[in-house]
Short mmCIF file of C-alpha atoms and ligand atoms in Angstrom, two decimals:
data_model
loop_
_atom_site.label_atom_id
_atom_site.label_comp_id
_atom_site.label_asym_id
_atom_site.label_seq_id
_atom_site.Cartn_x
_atom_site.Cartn_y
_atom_site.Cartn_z
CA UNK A 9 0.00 0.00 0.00
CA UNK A 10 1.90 3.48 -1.12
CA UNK A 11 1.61 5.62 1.65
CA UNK A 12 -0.52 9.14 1.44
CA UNK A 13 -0.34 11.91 3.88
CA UNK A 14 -1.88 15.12 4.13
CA UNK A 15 -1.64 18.55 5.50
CA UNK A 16 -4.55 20.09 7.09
CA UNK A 17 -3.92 23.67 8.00
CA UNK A 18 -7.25 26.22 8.58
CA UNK A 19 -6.35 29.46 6.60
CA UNK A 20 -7.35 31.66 9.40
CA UNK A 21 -4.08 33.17 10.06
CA UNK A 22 -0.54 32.72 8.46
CA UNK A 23 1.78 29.25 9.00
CA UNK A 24 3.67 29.16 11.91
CA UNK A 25 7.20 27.04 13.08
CA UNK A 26 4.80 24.27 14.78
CA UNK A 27 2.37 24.21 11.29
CA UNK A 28 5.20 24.19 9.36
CA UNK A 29 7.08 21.27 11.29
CA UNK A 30 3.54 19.37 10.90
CA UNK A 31 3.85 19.84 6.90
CA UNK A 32 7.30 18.90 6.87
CA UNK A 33 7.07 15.86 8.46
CA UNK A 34 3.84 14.82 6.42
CA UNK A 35 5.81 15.59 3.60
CA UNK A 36 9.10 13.69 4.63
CA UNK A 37 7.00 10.47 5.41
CA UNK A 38 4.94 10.23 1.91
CA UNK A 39 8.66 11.30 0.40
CA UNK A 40 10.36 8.47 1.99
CA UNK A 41 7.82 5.96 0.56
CA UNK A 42 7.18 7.77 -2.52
CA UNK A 43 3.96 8.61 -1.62
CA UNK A 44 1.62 11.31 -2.16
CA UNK A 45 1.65 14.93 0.25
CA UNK A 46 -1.82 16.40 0.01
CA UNK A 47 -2.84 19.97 1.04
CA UNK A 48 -6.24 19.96 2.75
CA UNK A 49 -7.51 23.66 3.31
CA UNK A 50 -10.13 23.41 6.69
CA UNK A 51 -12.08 26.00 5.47
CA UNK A 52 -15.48 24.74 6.84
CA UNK A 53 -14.91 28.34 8.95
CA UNK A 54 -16.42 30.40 6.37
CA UNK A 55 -16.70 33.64 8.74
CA UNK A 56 -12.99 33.22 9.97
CA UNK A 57 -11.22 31.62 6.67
CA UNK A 58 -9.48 34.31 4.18
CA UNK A 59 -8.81 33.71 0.77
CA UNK A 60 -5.20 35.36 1.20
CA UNK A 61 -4.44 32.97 3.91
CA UNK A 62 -4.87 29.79 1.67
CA UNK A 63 -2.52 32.00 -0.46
CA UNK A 64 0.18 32.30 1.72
CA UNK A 65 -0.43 28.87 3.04
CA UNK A 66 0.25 27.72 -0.70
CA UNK A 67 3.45 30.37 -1.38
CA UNK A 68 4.93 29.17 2.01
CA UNK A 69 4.96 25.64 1.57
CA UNK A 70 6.43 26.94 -1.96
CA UNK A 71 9.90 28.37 -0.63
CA UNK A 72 9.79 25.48 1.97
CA UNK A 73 9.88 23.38 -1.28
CA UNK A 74 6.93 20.99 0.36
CA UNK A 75 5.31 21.11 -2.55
CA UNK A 76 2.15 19.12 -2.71
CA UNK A 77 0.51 16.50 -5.20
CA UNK A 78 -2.72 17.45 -4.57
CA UNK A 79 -4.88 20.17 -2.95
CA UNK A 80 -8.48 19.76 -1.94
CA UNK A 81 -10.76 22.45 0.41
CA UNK A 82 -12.88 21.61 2.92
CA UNK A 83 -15.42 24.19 1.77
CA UNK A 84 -15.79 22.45 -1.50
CA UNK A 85 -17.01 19.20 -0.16
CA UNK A 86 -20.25 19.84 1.56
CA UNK A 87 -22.33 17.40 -0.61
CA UNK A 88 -19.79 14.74 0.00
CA UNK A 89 -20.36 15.55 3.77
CA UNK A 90 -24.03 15.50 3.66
CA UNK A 91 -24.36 12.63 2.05
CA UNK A 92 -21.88 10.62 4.66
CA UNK A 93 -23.63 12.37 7.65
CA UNK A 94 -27.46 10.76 6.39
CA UNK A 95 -25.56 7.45 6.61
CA UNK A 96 -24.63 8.17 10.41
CA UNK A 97 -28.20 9.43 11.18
CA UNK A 98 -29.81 6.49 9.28
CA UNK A 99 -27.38 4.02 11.21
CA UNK A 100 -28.12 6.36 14.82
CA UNK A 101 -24.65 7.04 15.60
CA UNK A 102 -25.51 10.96 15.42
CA UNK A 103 -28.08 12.50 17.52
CA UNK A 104 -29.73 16.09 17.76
CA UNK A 105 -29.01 18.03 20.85
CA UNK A 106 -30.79 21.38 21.85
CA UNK A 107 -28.55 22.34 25.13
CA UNK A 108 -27.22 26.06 25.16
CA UNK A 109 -23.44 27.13 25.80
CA UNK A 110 -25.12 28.15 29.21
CA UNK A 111 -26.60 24.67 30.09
CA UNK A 112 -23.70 22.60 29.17
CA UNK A 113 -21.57 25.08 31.25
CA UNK A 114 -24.38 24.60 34.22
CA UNK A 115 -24.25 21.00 33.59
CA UNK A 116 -20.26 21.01 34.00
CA UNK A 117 -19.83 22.75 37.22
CA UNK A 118 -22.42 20.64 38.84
CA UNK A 119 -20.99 17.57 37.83
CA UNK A 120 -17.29 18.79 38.86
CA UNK A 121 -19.13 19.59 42.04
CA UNK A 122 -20.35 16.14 42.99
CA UNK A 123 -16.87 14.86 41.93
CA UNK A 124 -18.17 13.43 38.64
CA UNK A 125 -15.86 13.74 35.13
CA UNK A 126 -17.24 16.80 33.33
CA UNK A 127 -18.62 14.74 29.92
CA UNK A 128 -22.11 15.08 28.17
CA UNK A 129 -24.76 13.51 30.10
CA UNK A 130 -26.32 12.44 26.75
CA UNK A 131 -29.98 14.20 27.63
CA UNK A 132 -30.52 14.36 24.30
CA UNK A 133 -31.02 10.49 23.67
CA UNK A 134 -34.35 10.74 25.52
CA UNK A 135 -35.68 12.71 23.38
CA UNK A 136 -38.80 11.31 20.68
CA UNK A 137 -39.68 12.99 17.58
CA UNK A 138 -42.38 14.41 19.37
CA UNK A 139 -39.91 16.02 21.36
CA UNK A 140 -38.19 16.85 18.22
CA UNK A 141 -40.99 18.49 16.74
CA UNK A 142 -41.99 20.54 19.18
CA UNK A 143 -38.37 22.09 19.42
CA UNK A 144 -38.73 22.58 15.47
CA UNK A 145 -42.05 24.12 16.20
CA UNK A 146 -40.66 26.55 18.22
CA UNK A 147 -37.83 27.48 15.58
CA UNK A 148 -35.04 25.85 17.62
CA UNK A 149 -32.74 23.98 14.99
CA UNK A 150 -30.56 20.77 17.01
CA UNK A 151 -26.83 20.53 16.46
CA UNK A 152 -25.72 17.10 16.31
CA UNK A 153 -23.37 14.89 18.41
CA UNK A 154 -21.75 11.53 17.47
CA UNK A 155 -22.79 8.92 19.74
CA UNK A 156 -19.50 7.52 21.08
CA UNK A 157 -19.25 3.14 21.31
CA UNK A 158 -18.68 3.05 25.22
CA UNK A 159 -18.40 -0.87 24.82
CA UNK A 160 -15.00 -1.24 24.92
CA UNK A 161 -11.85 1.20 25.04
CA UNK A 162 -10.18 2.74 21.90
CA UNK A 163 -6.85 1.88 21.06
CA UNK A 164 -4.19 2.47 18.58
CA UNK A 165 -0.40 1.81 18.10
CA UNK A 166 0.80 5.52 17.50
CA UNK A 167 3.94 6.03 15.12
CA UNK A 168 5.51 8.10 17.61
CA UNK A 169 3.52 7.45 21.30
CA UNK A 170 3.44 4.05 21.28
CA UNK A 171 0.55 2.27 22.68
CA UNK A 172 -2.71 4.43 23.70
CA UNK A 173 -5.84 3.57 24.61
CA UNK A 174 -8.88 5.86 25.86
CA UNK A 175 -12.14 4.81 27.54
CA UNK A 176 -14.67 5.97 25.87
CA UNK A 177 -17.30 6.16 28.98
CA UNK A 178 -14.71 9.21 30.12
CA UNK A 179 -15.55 11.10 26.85
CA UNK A 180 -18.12 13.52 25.70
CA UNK A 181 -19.93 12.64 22.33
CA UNK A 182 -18.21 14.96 19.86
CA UNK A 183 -20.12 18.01 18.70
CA UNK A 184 -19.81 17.36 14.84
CA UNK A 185 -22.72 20.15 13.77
CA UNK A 186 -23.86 22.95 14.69
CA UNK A 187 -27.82 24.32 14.51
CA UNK A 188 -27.29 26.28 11.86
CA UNK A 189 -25.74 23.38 9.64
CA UNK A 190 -21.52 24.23 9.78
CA UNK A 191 -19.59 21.54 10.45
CA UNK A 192 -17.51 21.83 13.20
CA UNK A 193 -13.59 20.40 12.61
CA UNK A 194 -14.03 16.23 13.71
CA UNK A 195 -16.36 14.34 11.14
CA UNK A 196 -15.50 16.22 7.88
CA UNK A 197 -11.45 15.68 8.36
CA UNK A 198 -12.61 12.08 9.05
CA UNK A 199 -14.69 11.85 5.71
CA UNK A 200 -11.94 13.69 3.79
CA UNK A 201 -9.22 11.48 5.15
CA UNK A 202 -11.44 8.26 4.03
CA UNK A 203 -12.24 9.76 1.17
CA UNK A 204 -8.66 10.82 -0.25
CA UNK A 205 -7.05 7.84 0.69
CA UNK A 206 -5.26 9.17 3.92
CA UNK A 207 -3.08 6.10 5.12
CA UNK A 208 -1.04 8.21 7.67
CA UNK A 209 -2.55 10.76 9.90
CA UNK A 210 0.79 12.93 11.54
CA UNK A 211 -0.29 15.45 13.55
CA UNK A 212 0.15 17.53 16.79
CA UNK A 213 0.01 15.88 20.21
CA UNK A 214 -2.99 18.17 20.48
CA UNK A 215 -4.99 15.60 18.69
CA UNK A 216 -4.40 13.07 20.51
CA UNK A 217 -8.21 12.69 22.15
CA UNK A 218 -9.57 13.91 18.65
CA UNK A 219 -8.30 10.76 17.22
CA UNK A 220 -10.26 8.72 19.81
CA UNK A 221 -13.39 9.70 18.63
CA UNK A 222 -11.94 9.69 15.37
CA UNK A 223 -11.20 6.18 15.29
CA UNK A 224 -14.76 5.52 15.81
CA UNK A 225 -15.88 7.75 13.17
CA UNK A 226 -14.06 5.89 10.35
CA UNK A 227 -15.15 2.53 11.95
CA UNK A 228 -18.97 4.18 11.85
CA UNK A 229 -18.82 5.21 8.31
CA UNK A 230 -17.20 1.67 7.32
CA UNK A 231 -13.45 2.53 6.70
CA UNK A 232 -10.20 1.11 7.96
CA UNK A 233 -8.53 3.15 10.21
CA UNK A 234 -5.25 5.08 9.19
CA UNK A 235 -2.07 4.66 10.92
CA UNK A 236 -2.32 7.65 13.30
CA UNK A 237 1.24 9.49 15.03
CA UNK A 238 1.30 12.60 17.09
CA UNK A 239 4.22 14.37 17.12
CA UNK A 240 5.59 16.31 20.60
CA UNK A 241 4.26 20.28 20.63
CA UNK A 242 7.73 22.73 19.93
CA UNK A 243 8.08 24.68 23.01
CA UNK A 244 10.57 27.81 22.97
CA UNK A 245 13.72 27.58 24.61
CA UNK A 246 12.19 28.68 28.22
CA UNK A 247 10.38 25.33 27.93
CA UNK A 248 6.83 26.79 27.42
CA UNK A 249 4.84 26.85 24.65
CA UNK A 250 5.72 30.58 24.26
CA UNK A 251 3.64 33.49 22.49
CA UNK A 252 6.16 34.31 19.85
CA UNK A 253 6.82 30.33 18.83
CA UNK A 254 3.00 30.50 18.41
CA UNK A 255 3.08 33.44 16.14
CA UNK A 256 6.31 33.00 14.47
CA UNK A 257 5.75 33.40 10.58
CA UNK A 258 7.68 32.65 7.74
CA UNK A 259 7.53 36.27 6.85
CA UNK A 260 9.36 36.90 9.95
CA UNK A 261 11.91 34.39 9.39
CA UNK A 262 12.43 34.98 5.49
CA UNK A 263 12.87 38.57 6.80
CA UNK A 264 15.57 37.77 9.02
CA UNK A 265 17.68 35.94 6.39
CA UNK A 266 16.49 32.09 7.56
CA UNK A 267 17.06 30.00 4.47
CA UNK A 268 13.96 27.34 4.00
CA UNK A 269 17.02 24.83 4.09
CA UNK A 270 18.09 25.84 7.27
CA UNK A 271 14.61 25.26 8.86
CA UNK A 272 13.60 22.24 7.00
CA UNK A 273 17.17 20.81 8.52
CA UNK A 274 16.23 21.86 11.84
CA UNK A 275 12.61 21.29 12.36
CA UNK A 276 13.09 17.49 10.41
CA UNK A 277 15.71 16.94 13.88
CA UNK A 278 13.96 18.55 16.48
CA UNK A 279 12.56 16.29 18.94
CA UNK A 280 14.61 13.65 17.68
CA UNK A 281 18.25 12.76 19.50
CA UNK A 282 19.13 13.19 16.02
CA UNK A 283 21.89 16.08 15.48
CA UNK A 284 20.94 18.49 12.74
CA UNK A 285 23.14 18.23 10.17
CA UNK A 286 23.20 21.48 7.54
CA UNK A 287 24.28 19.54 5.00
CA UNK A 288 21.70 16.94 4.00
CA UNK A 289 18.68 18.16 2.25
CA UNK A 290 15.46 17.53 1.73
CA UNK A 291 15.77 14.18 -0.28
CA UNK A 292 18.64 13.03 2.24
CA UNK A 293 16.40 13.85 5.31
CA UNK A 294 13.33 12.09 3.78
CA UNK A 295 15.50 8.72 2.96
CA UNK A 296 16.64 8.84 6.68
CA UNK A 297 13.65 9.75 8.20
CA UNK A 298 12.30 7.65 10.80
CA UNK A 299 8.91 8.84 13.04
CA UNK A 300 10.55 5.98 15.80
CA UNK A 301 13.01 8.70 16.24
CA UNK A 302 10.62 11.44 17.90
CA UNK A 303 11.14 11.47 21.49
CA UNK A 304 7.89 12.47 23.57
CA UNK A 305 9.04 15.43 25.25
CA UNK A 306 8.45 18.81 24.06
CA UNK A 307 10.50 19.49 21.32
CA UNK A 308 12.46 22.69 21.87
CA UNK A 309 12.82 25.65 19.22
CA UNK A 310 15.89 27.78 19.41
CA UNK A 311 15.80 30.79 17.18
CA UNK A 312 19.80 31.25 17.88
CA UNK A 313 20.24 27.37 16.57
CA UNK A 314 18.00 28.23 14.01
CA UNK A 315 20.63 30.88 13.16
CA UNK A 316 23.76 28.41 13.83
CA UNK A 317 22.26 25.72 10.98
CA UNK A 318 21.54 28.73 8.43
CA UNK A 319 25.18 29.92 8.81
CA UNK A 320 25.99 26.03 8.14
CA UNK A 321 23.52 26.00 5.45
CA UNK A 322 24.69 29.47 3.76
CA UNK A 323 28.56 28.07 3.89
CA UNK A 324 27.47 25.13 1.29
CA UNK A 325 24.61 27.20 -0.94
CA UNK A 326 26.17 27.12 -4.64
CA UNK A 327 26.07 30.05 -7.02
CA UNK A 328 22.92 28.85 -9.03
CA UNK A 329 20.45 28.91 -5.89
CA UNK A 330 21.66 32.16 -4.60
CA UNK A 331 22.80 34.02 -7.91
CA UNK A 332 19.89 35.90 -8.18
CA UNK A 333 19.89 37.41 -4.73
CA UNK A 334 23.34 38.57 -5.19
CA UNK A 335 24.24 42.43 -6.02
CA UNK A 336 24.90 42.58 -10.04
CA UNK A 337 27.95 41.17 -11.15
CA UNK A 338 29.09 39.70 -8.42
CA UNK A 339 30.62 36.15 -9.79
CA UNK A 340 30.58 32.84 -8.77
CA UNK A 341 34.41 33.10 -7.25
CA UNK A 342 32.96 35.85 -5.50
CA UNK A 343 30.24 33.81 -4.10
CA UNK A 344 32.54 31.26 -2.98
CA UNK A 345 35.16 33.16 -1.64
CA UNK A 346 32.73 35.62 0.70
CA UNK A 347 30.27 32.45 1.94
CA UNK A 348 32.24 30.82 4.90
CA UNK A 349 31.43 34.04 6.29
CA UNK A 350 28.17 34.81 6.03
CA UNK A 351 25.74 33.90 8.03
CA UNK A 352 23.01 35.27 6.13
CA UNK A 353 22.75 35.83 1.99
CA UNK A 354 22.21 38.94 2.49
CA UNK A 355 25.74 39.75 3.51
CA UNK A 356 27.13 38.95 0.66
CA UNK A 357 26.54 42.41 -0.43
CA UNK A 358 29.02 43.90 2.26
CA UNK A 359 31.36 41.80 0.87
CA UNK A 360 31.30 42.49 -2.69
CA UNK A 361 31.50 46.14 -1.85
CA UNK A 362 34.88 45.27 -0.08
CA UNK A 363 35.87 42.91 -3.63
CA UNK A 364 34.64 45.82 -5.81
CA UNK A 365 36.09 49.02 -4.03
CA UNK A 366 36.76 51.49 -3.26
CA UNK A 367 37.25 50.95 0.59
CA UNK A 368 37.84 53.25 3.06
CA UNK A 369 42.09 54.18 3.54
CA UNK A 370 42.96 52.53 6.73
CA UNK A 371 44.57 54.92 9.31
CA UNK A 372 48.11 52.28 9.90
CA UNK A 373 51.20 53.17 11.84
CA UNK A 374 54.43 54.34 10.72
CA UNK A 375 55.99 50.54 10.55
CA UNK A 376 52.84 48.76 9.00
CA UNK A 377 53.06 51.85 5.93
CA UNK A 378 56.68 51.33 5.43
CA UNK A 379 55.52 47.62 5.25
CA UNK A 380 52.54 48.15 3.51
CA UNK A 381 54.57 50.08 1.03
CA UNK A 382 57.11 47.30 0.72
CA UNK A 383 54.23 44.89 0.10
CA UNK A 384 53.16 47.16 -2.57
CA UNK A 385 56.34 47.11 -4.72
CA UNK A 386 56.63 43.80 -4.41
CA UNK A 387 53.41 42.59 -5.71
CA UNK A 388 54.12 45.48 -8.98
CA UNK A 389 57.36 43.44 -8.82
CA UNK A 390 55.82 39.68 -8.82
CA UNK A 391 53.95 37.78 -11.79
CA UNK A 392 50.11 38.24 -10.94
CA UNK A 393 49.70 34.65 -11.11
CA UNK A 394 46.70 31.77 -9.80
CA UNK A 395 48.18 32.23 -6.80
CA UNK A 396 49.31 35.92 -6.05
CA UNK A 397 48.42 36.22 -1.92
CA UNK A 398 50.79 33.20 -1.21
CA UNK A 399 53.47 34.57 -3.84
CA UNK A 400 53.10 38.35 -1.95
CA UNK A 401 53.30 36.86 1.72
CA UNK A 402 56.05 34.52 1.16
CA UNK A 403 58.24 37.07 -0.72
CA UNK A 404 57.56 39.67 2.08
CA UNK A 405 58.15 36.99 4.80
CA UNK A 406 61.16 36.44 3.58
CA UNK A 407 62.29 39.93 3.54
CA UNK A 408 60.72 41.57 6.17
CA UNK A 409 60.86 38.48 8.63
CA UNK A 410 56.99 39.57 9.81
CA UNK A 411 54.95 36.51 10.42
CA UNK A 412 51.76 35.53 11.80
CA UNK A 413 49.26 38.57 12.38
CA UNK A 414 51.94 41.33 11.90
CA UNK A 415 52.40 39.56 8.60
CA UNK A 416 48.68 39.63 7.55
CA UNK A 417 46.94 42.38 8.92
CA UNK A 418 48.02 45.40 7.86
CA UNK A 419 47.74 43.88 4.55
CA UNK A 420 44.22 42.97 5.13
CA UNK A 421 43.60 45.96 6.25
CA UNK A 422 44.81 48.27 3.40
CA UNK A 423 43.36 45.34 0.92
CA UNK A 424 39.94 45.32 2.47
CA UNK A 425 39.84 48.18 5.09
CA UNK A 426 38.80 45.65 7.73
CA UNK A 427 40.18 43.33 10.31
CA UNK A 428 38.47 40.03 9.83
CA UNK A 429 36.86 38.39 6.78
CA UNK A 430 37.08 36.24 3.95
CA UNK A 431 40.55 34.25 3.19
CA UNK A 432 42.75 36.74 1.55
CA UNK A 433 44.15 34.21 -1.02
CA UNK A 434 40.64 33.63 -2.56
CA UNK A 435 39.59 37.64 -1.98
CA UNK A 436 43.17 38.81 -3.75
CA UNK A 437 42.44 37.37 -7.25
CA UNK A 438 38.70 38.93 -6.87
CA UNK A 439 40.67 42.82 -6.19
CA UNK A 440 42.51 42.36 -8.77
CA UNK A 441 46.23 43.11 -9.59
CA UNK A 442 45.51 46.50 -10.65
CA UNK A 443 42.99 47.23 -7.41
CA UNK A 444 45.14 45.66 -4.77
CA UNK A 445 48.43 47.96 -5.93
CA UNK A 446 46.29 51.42 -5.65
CA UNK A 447 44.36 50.32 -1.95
CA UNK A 448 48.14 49.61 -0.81
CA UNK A 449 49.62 52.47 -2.19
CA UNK A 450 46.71 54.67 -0.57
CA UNK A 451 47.36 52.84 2.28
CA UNK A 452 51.07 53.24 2.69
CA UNK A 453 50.38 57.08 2.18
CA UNK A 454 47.96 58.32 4.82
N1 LIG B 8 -7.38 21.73 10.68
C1 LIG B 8 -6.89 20.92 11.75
C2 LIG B 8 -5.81 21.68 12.51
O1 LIG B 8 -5.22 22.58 11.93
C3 LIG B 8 -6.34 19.64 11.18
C4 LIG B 8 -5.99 18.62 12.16
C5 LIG B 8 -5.67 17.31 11.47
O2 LIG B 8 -4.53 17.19 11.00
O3 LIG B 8 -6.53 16.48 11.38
O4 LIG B 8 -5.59 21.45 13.66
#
């Protein structure tokens, strides 16, 4: 059986880290069995759901590369829904309930009073169709629950929990419509996930009671049950689930120079013992990934590590991916001498302005001009050739007997105007022969 997975997101807001790490993972496990990845917009929500969400949903699973094979939406489907639900009423496993927010709320608190679990007290099921048409007479519509099987407890193997079982006599019966007709989130994912072929159901820990009474949804409408795994929450470095984990967008993150590589190598580790590796991509992560891996702790989120693996993943970009967010004309030698310092693309740009010129005249002493001026005869003096910084150092080591930083920096510093960066012998060839004499000449006369 080929293995199909899906990713559910509502588009009432934007795609944050924990969303994202939900598609990824979806996405690695069809990729590993080359499956299918399917995009399922929960847009039953009609007053909260936004057009431009599903668009941004789509453009950031785009520059995450999770492209998917398929896209259906929720608010499409209602036919496909009704029709399923009249086999639950005909078979009784839904029934109409007329209780306010109020009542159930009233019902609660007395229960938790006299000790009892707080769960539906399943009034409802008394009811005849008398009763039924009276309420209708009166203009109240029912929403509907699913009548839960409390004959024996509801198991599952999960992917990544292991064993779980719930009793179902502990459990409310799901609210899966409301009076005026929406469906609320449990029976049409259900349906859907029958209905496209779902064989793996990865989701957040948060689900983990949804999938009870899920399981006895697909067993009501006559379907298998998919393998189901639930995957730790991310929690921010503090340990909590924090505000700004909740909220952090891929706007935000794009923004700050995070690669989609550096966060698809990240997020594919994280709650794993696994160490993130910046060098193995997409394909590499989805051959080696394994959902026994996932630990059931909370799975922590470091923006600063976040930061660490883009550095790692900037240092191996090649020129093709990141040509086109380079300043004009810089070259692929460029590229690859400025990247093992970068930690974002975007600072590639500092460095070409060094590479290009003109840079600032650093103020040196007396003794680093005299050498500085040495340095520049002999390079006018030397053949300019594949390798002209190890030519120039070894010819002025020789007759200046500098070495080690009193050797290097002052060069570096009239050749670049700074005291850190690149490797001179890769940045040298990139100034030019003609560059390098006048920014040591300037420098040797300040
Ligand atoms: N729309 C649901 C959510 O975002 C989907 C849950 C599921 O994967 O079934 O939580």
């Amino acid at each position: 059986m080929s293995v199909v997975t899906r990713f559910a997101p509502s588009p009432t807001g934007n795609l944050h880290v924990g969303n994202v790490r939900t598609a990824l993972l979806n996405w690695l496990l069809a990729r590993k069995h080359g499956g299918r990845f399917l995009l399922r917009l929960d847009d039953t929500d009609a007053e909260r759901s936004r057009e431009e969400y599903a668009g941004a949903i789509r453009a950031d699973l785009a520059w995450l590369g999770l492209d998917p094979d398929g896209e259906e939406r929720q608010s499409a489907r209602g036919s496909l829904y009704e029709q399923e639900f009249a086999r639950l009423v005909a078979a009784e496993r839904v029934y109409r309930c007329y209780e306010t927010a109020q009542e159930l709320d009233l019902k609660r608190k007395v229960q938790l009073g006299r000790g009892l679990p707080p769960i539906y007290d399943r009034a409802a099921l008394a009811l005849d169709e008398a009763d039924h048409a009276a309420r209708a007479a009166a203009g109240e519509a029912p929403h509907w629950r699913f009548l839960l099987d409390r004959a024996a407890p509801i198991a599952w193997h999960d992917g990544i929990r292991g064993p779980q079982q719930f009793d179902p006599a502990a459990m409310s019966d799901p609210v899966v419509r409301r009076g005026d007709g929406s469906w609320l989130y449990m029976l049409p994912s259900v349906i859907d996930d029958i209905a496209m072929g779902i064989t793996d159901v990865l989701r957040g820990e948060d689900h983990v009671s949804n999938t009870a009474a899920q399981i006895q949804m697909f067993g009501a409408l006559g379907a298998g049950m998919p393998r189901f795994a639930h995957a730790a929450l991310l929690v921010g470095t503090e340990g909590k689930l924090s505000k700004r984990l909740g909220s952090l967008g891929m706007a935000e993150l794009r923004e700050a120079g995070v690669e989609p590589e550096a966060l698809i190598a990240l997020l594919a580790r994280l709650g794993t013992s696994d160490p993130v590796d910046p060098a193995l991509d997409a394909s590499a992560l989805a051959s080696t990934f394994d959902l026994t891996r996932f630990g059931r702790a909370p799975a922590r989120f470091d923006e600063a590590e976040l930061h660490r693996v883009n550095a790692g993943v900037v240092h191996r970009l090649p020129f093709a991916r990141v040509a086109r967010l380079l300043p004009t004309g810089m070259s692929e030698a460029a590229w690859e001498a400025v990247r093992p310092n970068l930690a974002h693309i975007d600072e590639a740009a500092e460095w070409w302005a060094v590479i290009a010129g003109p840079v600032p005249v650093p103020a040196l002493g007396e003794e680093d001009r005299a050498f500085v001026e040495e340095a520049a005869d002999t390079l006018a003096a030397q053949a300019w050739d594949d390798a002209p910084w190890a030519a120039l150092t070894s010819a002025l080591k020789q007759s200046t007997g500098r070495k080690g930083k009193a050797l290097f920096l002052p060069l570096r510093q009239a050749l670049t105007a700074r005291d850190h960066g690149p490797d001179m012998a890769a940045l040298l060839p990139l100034i030019g022969r003609e560059g390098a004499l006048a920014r040591l000449r300037a420098a040797c006369w300040t």
